[in-house]
Coordinates of C-alpha atoms in Angstrom, one line a residue:
X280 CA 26.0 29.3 -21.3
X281 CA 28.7 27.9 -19.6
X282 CA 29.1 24.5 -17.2
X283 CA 29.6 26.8 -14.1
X284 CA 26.8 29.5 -14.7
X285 CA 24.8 26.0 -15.3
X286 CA 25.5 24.6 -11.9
X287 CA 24.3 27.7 -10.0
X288 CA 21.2 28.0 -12.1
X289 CA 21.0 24.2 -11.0
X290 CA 21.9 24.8 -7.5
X291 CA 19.5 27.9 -7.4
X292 CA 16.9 25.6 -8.7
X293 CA 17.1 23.2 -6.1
X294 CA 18.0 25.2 -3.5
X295 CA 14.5 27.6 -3.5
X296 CA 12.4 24.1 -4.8
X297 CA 14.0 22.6 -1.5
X298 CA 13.0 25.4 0.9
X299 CA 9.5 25.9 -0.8
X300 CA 8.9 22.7 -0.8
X301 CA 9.4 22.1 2.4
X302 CA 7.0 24.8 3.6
X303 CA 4.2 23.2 1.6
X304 CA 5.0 19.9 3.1
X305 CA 4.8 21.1 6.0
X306 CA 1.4 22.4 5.3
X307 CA 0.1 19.4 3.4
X308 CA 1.0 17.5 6.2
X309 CA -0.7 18.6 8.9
X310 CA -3.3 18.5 6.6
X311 CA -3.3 14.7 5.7
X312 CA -2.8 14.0 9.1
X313 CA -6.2 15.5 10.2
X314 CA -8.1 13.7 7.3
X315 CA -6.5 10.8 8.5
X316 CA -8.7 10.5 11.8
X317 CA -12.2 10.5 9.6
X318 CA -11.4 7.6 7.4
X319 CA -11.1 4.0 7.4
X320 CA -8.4 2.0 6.7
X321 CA -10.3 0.7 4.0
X322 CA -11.0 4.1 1.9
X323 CA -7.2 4.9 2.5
X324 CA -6.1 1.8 0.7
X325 CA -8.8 1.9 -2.1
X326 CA -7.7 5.4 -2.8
X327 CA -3.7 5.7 -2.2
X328 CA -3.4 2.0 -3.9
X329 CA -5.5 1.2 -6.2
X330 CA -6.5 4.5 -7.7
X331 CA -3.6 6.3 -7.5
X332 CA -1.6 3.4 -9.0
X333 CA -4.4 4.0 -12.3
X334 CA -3.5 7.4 -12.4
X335 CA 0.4 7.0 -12.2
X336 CA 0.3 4.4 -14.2
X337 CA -1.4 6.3 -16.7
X338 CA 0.7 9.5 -16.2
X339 CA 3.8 8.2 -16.6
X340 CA 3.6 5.4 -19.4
X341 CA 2.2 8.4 -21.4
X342 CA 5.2 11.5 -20.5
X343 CA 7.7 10.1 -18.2
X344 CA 9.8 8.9 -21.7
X345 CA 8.9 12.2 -23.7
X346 CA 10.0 14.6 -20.7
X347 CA 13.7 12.9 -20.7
X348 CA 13.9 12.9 -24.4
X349 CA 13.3 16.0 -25.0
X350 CA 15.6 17.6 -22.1
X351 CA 18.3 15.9 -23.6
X352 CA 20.8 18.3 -24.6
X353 CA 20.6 19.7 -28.5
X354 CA 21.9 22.7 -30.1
X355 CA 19.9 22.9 -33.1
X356 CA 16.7 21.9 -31.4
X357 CA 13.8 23.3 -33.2
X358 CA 11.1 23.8 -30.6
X359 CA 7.9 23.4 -32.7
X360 CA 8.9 20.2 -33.8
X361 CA 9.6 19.6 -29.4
X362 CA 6.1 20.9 -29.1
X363 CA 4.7 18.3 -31.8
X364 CA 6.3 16.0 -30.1
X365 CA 5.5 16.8 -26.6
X366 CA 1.3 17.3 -27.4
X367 CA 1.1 13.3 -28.5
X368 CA 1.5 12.8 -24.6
X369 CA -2.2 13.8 -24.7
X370 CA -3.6 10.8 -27.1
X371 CA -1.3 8.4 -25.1
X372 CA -2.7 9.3 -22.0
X373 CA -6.5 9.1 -23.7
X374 CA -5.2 5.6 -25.4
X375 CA -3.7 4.4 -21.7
X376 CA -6.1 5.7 -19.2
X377 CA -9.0 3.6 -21.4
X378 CA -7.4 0.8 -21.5
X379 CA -5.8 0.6 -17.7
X380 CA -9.7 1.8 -16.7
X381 CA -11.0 -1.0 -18.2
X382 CA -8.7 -3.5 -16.2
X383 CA -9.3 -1.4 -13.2
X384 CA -12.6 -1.7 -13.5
X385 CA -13.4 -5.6 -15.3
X386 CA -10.6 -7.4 -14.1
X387 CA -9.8 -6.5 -10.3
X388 CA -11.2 -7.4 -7.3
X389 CA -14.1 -5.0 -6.9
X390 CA -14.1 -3.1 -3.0
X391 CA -17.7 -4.0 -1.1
X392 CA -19.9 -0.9 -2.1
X393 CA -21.6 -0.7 1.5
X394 CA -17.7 -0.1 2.4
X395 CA -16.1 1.9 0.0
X396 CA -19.1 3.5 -2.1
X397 CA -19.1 4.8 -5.9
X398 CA -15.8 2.8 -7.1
X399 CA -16.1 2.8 -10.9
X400 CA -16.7 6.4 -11.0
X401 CA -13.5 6.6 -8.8
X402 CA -11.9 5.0 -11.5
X403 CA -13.1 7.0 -14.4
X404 CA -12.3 10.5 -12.6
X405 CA -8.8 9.9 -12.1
X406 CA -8.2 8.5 -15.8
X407 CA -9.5 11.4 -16.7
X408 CA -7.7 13.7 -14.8
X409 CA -4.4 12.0 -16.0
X410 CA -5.1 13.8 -19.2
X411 CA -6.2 16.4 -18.0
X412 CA -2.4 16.8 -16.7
X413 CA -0.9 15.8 -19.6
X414 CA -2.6 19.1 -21.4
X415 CA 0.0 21.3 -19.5
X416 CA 3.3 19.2 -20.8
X417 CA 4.5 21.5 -23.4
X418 CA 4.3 24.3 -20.7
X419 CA 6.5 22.2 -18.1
X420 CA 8.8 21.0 -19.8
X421 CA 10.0 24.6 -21.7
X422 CA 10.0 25.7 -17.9
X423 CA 12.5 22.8 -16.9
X424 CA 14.3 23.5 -20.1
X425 CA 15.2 27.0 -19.2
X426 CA 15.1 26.5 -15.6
X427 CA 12.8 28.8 -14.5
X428 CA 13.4 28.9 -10.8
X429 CA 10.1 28.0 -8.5
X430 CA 7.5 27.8 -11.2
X431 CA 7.7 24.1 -10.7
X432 CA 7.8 24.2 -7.2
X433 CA 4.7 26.6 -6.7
X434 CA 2.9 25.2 -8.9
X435 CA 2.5 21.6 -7.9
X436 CA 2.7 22.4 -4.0
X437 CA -0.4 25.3 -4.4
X438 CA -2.0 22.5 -6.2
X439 CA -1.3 19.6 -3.2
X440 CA -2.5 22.1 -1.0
X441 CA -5.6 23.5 -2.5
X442 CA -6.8 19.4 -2.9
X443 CA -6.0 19.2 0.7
X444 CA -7.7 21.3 1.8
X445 CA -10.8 20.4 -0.4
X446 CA -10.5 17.1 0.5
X447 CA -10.4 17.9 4.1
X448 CA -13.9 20.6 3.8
X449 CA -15.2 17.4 2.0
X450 CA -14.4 15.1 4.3
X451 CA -16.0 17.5 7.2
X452 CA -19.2 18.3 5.4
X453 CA -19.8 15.4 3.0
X454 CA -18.4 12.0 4.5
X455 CA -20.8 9.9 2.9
X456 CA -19.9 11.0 -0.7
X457 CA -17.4 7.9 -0.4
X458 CA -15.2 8.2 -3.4
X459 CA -16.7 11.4 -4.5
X460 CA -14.1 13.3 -2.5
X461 CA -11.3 12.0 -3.7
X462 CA -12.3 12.1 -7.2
X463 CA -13.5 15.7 -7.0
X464 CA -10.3 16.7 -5.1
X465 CA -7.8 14.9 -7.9
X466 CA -9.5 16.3 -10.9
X467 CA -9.5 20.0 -8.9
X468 CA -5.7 19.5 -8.3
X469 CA -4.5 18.5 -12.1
X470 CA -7.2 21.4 -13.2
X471 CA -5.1 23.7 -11.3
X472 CA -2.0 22.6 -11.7
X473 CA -2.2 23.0 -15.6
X474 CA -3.8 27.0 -15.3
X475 CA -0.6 27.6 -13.5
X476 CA 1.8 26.6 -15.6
X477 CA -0.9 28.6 -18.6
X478 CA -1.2 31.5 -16.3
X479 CA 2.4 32.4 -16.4
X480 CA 3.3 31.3 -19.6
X481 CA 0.2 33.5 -21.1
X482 CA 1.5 36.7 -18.4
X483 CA 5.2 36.1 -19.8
X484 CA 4.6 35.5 -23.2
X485 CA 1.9 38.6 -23.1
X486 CA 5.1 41.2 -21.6
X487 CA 7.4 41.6 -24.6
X488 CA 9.7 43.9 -22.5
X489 CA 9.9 40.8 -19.9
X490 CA 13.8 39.1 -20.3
X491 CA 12.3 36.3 -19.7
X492 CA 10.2 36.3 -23.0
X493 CA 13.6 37.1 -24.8
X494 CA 14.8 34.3 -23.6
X495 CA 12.5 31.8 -24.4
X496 CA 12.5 30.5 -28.2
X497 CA 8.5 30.9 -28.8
X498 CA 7.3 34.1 -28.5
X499 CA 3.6 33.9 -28.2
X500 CA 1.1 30.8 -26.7
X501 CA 0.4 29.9 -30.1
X502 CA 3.7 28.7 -31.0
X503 CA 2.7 26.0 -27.5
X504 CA 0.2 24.5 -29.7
X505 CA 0.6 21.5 -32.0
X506 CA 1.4 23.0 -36.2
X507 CA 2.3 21.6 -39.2
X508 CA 4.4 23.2 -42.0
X509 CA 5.9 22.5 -45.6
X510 CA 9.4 23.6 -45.2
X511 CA 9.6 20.7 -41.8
X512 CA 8.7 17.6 -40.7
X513 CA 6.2 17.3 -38.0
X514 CA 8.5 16.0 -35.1
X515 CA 12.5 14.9 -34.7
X516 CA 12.8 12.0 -35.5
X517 CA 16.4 11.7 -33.7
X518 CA 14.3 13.3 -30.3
X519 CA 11.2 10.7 -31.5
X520 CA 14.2 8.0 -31.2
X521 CA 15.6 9.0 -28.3
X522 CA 12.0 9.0 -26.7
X523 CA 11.1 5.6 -27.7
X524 CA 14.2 3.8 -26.2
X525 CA 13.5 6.0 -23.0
X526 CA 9.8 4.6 -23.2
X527 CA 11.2 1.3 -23.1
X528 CA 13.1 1.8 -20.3
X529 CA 10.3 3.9 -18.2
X530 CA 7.7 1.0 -18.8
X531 CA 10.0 -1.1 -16.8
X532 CA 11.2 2.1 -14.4
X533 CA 7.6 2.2 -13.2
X534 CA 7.3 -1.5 -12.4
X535 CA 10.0 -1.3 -10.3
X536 CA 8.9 2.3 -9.0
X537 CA 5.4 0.8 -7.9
X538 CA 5.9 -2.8 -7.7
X539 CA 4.3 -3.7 -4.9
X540 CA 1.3 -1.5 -5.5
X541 CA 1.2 -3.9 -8.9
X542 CA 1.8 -6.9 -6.7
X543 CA -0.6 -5.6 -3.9
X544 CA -3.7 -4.9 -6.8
X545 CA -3.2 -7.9 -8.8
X546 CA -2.0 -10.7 -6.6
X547 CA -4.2 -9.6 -3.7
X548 CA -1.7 -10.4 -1.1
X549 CA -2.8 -7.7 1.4
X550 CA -6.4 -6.7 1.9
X551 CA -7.6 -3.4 1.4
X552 CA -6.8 -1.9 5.1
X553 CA -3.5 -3.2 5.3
X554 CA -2.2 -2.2 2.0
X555 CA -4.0 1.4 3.6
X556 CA -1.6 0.9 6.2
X557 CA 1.2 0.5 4.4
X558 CA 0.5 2.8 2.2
X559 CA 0.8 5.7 4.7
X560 CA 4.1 4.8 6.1
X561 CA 5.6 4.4 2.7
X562 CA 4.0 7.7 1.6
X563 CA 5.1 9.0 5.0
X564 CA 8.6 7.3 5.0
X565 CA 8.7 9.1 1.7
X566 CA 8.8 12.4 2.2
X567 CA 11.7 13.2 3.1
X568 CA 12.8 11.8 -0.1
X569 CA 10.0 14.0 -2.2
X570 CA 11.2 16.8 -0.7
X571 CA 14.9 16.7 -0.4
X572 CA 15.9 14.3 -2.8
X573 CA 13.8 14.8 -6.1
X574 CA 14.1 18.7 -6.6
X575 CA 18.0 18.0 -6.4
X576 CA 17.6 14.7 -9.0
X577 CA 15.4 16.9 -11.5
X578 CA 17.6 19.8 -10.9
X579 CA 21.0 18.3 -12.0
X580 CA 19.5 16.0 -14.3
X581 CA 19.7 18.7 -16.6
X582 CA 22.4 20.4 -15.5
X583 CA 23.9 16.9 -16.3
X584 CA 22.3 17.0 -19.6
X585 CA 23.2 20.2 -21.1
X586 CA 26.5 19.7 -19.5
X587 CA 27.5 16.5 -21.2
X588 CA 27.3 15.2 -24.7
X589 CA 25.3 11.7 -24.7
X590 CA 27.3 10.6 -27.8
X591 CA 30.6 11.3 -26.9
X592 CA 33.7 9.8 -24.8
X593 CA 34.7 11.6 -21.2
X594 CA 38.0 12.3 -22.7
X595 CA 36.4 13.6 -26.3
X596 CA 34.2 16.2 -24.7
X597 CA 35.4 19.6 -22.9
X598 CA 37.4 18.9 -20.3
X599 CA 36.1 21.8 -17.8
X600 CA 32.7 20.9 -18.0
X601 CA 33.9 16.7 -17.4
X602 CA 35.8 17.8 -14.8
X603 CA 32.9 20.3 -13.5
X604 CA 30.5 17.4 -13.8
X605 CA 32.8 15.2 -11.5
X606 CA 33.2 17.6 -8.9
X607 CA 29.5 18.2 -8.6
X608 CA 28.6 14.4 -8.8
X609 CA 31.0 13.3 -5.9
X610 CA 29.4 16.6 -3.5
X611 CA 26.0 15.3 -4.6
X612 CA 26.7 11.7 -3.6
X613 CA 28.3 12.5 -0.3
X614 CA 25.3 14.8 0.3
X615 CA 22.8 11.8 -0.5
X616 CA 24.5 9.5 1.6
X617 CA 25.1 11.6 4.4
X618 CA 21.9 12.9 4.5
X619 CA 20.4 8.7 4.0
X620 CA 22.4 7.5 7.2
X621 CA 21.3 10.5 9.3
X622 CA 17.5 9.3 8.0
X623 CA 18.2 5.7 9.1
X624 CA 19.9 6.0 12.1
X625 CA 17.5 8.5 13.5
X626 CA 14.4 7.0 12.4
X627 CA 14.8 3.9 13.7
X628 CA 14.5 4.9 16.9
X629 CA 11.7 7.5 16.8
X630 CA 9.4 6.0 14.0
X631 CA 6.5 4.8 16.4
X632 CA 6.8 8.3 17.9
X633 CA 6.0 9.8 14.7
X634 CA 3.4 7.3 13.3
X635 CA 1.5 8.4 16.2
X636 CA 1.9 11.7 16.1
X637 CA 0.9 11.6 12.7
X638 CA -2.0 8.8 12.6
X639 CA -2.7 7.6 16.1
X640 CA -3.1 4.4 17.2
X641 CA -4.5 3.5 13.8
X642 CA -0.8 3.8 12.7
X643 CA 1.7 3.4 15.8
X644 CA 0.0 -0.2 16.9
X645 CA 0.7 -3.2 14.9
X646 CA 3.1 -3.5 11.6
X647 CA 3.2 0.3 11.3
X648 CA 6.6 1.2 13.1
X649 CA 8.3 -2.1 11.8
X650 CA 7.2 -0.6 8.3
X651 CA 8.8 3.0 9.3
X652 CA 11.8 1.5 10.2
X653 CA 12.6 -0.6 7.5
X654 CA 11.8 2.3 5.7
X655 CA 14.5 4.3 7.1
X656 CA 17.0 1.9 5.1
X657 CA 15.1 2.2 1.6
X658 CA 15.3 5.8 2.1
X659 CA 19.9 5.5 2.1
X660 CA 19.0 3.7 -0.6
X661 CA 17.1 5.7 -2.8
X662 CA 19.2 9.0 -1.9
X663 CA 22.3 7.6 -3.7
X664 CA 20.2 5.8 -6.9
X665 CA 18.8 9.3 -7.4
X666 CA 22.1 10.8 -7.9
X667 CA 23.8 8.0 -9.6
X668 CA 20.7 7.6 -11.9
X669 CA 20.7 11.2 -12.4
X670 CA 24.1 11.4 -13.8
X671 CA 23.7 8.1 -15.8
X672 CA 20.6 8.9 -17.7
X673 CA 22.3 12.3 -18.5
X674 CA 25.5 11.0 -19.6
X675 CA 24.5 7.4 -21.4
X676 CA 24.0 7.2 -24.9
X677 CA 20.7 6.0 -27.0
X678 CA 23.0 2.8 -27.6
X679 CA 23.7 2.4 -23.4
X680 CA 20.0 3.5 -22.6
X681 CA 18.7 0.2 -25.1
X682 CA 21.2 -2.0 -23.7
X683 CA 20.5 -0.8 -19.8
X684 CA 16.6 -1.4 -20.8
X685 CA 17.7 -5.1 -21.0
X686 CA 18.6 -5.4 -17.6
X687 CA 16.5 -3.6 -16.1
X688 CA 13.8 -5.9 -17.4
X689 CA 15.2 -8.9 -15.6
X690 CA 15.9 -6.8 -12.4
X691 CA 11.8 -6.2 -12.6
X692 CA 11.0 -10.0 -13.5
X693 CA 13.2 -10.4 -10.6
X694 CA 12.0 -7.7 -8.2
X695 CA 8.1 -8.5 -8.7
X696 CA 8.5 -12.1 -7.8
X697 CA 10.7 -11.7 -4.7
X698 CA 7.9 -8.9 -3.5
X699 CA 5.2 -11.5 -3.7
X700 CA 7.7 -14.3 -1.8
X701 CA 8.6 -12.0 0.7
X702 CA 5.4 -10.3 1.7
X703 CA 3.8 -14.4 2.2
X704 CA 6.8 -14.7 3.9
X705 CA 7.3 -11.3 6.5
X706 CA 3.8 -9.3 5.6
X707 CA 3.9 -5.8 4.4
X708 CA 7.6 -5.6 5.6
X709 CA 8.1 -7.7 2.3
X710 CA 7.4 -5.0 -0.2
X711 CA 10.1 -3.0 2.0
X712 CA 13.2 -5.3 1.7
X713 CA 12.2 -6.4 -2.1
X714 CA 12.4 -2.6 -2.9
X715 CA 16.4 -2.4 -0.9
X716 CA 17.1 -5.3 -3.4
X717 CA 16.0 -3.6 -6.1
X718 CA 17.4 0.1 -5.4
X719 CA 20.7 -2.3 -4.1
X720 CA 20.9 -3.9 -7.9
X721 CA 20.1 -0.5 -9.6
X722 CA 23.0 1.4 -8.0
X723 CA 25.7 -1.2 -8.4
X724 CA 24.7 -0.7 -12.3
X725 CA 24.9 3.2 -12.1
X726 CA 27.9 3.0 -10.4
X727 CA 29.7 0.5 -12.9
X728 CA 28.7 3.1 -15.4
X729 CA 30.5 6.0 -14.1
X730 CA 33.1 4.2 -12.9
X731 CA 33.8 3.2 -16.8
X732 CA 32.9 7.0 -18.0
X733 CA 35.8 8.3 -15.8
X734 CA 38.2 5.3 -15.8
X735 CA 40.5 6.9 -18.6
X736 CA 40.3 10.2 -16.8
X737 CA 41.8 11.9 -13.7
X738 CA 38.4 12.8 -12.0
X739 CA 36.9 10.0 -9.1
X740 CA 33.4 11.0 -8.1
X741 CA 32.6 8.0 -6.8
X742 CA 34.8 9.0 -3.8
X743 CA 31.9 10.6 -2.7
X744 CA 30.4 7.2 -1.0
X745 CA 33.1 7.2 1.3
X746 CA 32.6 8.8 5.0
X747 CA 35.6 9.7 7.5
X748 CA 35.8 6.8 10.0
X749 CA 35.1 9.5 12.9
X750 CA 31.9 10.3 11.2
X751 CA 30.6 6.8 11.0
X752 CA 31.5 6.0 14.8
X753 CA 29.5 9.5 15.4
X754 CA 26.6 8.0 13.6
X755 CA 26.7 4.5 15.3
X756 CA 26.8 6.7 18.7
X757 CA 23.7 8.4 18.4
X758 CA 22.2 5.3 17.0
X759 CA 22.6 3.2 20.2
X760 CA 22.0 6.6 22.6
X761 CA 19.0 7.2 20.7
X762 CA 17.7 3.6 20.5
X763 CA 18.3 3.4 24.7
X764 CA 16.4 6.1 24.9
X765 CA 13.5 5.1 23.0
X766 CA 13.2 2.1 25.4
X767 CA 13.1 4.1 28.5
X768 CA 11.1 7.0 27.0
X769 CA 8.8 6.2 24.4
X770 CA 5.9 5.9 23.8
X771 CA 3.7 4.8 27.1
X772 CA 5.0 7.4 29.8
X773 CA 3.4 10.6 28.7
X774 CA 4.2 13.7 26.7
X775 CA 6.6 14.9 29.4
X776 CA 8.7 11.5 28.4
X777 CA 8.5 12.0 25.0
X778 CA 9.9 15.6 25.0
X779 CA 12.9 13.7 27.1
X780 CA 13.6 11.2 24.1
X781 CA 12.8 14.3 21.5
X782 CA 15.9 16.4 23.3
X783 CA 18.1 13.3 23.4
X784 CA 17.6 12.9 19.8
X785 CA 18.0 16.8 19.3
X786 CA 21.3 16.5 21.4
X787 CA 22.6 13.4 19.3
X788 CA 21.8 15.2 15.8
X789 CA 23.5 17.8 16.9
X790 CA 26.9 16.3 17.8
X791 CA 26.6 14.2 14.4
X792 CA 26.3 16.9 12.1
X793 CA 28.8 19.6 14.3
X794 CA 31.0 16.5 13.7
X795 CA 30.0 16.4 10.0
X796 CA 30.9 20.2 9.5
X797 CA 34.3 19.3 10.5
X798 CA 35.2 16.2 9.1
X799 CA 33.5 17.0 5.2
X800 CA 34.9 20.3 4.2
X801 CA 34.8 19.5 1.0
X802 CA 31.3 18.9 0.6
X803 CA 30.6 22.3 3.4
X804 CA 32.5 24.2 0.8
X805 CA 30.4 23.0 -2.1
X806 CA 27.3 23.8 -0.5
X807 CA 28.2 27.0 0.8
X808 CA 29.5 27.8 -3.2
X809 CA 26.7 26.8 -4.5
X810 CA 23.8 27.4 -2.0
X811 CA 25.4 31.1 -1.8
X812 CA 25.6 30.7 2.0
X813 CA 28.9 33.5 1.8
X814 CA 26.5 36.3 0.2
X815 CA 23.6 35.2 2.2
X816 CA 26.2 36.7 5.3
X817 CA 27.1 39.1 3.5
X818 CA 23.7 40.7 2.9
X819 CA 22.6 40.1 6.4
X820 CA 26.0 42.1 8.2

């Protein structure tokens, strides 16, 4: 398959994960939002820190290192010996959800019962769901591998939703239950989330006249289980390589990922209903970012990957797909920072709005809109580290992944003990700004990478970061109007004052991107390209 019919399967991919996703969000969201008026601050922080740092934790020590491994591009890939590979995520997680329940449960600061009831079996339940989830890996990462379009997608949203709405019967019916809830709801949502992915594997795999079946390279669910034969080894060893120095670096990816949930559970600087607190708006603050900005990282990782060879030169490899990859990686950048500034700008001025739309008082009072608005910065941030990370773990070598792991250990030293200054210093807000450093130190080092991958060639993606000055004084416009009119607006006068600020907001947007259509061609004819906005009019006239 070529580079180009790569970036539409990629751009597909994205595209219908984007739109999907969004509509599940949507639903899970309203959702959270009712469950959040029946719980304390307390329960919130037990279970959105503490327990779903254990299961994280867990989840992605055990497969984060074997899923980028073995989507790695290969062209004599024998896929039994991936499978082999891909089922000892299973033990690991067995191995690391023991031994991280044991800590969780001997060495932490144990929650007042008569507050938030049945802890330890809290802790147990989601261990075990962590391997639970690790049984469907094999499935998952064939699907990423051949990109089957919304699989994913469905999958893990119907799976959000369905322990939403358990959680939320629960909640109605059962409030003392405590813990109960949550644990029932997160084993209920890994449960499902595996039979998906088996479902449609078994209903493919059963339809030998499907193409999608031809086009997969096993041909019936056994050949998904773990086997051993004479004539081959049980893994790759070059893949088993390539998986360890990635391990390496994702034991140090998830310290900085949930640092100050590590600094929060071990160093106790917040107590439980503040690091509830937090926990929302960052969850909250996040969103945009899980819905916009991962499908298009995990969609063009691997178009990146199968794209370009990891052991070769820029100028050693085919040109058309280097110079396809450029072109794609400069419209992906200016898309992540465009879309990061109109985030910041916007949300600093209507962040206690939507905290208390969202949570009430419980949220909109206090730290919460200082949290949402420093927020609104991480989020520029992490839209341009997704790309430039996408690209570089695609592109570097196992040599360049061992030698990055380096740094990134002393950027995590680093990062962990500014958290813990900062938050004694500023609170909550802390975690925040250690988080900007962090993302700050971790693009400068993707971009000095593809800055030397393209130095001896004609392509310059990084010209992506730069915005037409008429954009930028757009943006600073609506900035100030929208900050005025959060002053004279928001939040004390009433709902009739609020849908004011709302329109002025709506009026601002609206200018910036109208303004953005005309200054960014480039990046309007990418999307429309790739998104297939021209046949989309086409079908509809």
């Amino acid at each position: 398959m070529g580079s180009r019919e790569l970036l539409g399967q990629a751009a597909r991919l994205a595209s219908s994960g984007l739109l999907l996703q969004v509509l599940f969000r949507l639903i899970t969201f309203v959702l959270n939002a009712f469950i959040l008026r029946f719980l304390s601050k307390e329960i919130v922080g037990i279970v959105n820190v503490r327990l779903t740092l254990l299961y994280s934790t867990t989840i992605f020590l055990a497969r984060e290192a074997f899923r980028r491994a073995c989507l790695s591009r290969a062209a004599q890939r024998d896929w039994s010996q991936t499978v082999n590979l891909l089922w000892l995520t299973v033990p690991l997680a067995v191995f690391w959800s023991l031994f991280l329940g044991w800590v969780w449960l001997r060495l932490l600061e144990v929650p007042d019962p008569h507050v938030v009831p049945h802890y330890g079996t809290g802790v147990v339940v989601f261990g075990f769901s962590a391997v639970v989830e690790l049984l469907g890996e094999p499935f998952w990462v064939l699907a990423q591998a051949h990109m089957f379009v919304k699989l994913k997608v469905i999958a893990e949203s119907l799976s959000v939703i369905l322990k939403s709405v358990l959680t939320a019967l629960l909640v109605l019916w059962l409030p003392h239950w405590g813990l109960y809830i949550f644990s029932l709801a997160q084993l209920f949502y890994t449960t499902v989330l595996v039979l998906c992915y088996v479902i449609y594997f078994a209903k493919v795999l059963g339809s030998p006249e499907s193409a999608k079946q031809q086009a997969l390279p096993v041909s019936s669910m056994t050949d998904l289980l773990p086997s051993m034969t004479r004539s081959r080894t049980f893994v790759n060893w070059e893949e088993a390589k390539l998986t360890w120095s990635f391990f390496k670096q994702s034991f140090l990816k998830q310290i900085l990922t949930e640092g100050e949930r590590y600094v929060m559970t071990f160093l106790n600087v917040l107590n439980f209903g503040d690091q509830g607190v937090y926990d929302i708006v960052n969850n909250l603050g996040s969103l945009v970012a899980r819905l916009i900005f991962q499908p298009i990282e995990e969609s063009f990782y691997i178009f990146f990957a199968k794209v370009l060879e990891r052991e070769k030169d820029a100028t050693l490899q085919k040109q058309e797909d280097v110079a396809v990859a450029a072109a794609v990686l400069e419209s992906l950048l200016k898309l992540a920072l465009l879309t990061g500034l109109t985030i910041t700008v916007f949300g600093f001025a209507y962040s206690q709005l939507v905290l208390d739309i969202y949570g009430g008082a419980m949220l909109s009072s206090g730290s919460g809109p200082v949290l949402l608005r420093a927020y609104c910065l991480y989020v520029l941030l992490l839209a341009i580290n997704g790309v430039t990370e996408c690209f570089t773990f695609a592109a570097m070598s196992k040599e360049e992944v061992d030698r990055y792991n380096f740094t990134m250990l002393a950027l995590s030293s680093a990062f962990l003990m500014l958290s813990y200054v900062l938050t004694r210093w500023c609170g909550s807000v802390g975690f925040i700004l250690a988080n900007c450093f962090n993302m700050g130190i971790r693009i400068m080092q993707s971009l000095y990478f593809i800055h030397r991958y393209y130095q001896k060639s004609p392509h310059r993606p990084l010209a992506g970061l730069f915005v037409s000055p008429v954009l930028l004084g757009t943006f600073a416009l609506s900035g100030g109007i929208t900050a005025v009119s959060e002053v004279l607006l928001c939040c004390e006068w009433g709902w009739l004052a609020r849908l004011a600020h709302i329109a002025v907001g709506a009026l601002c947007f609206g200018v910036t991107l109208g303004t953005a259509f005309l200054t960014e061609t480039k990046l309007i004819h990418f999307l429309r390209t790739q998104l297939g906005v021209p046949r989309l009019a086409d079908k509809t006239t």
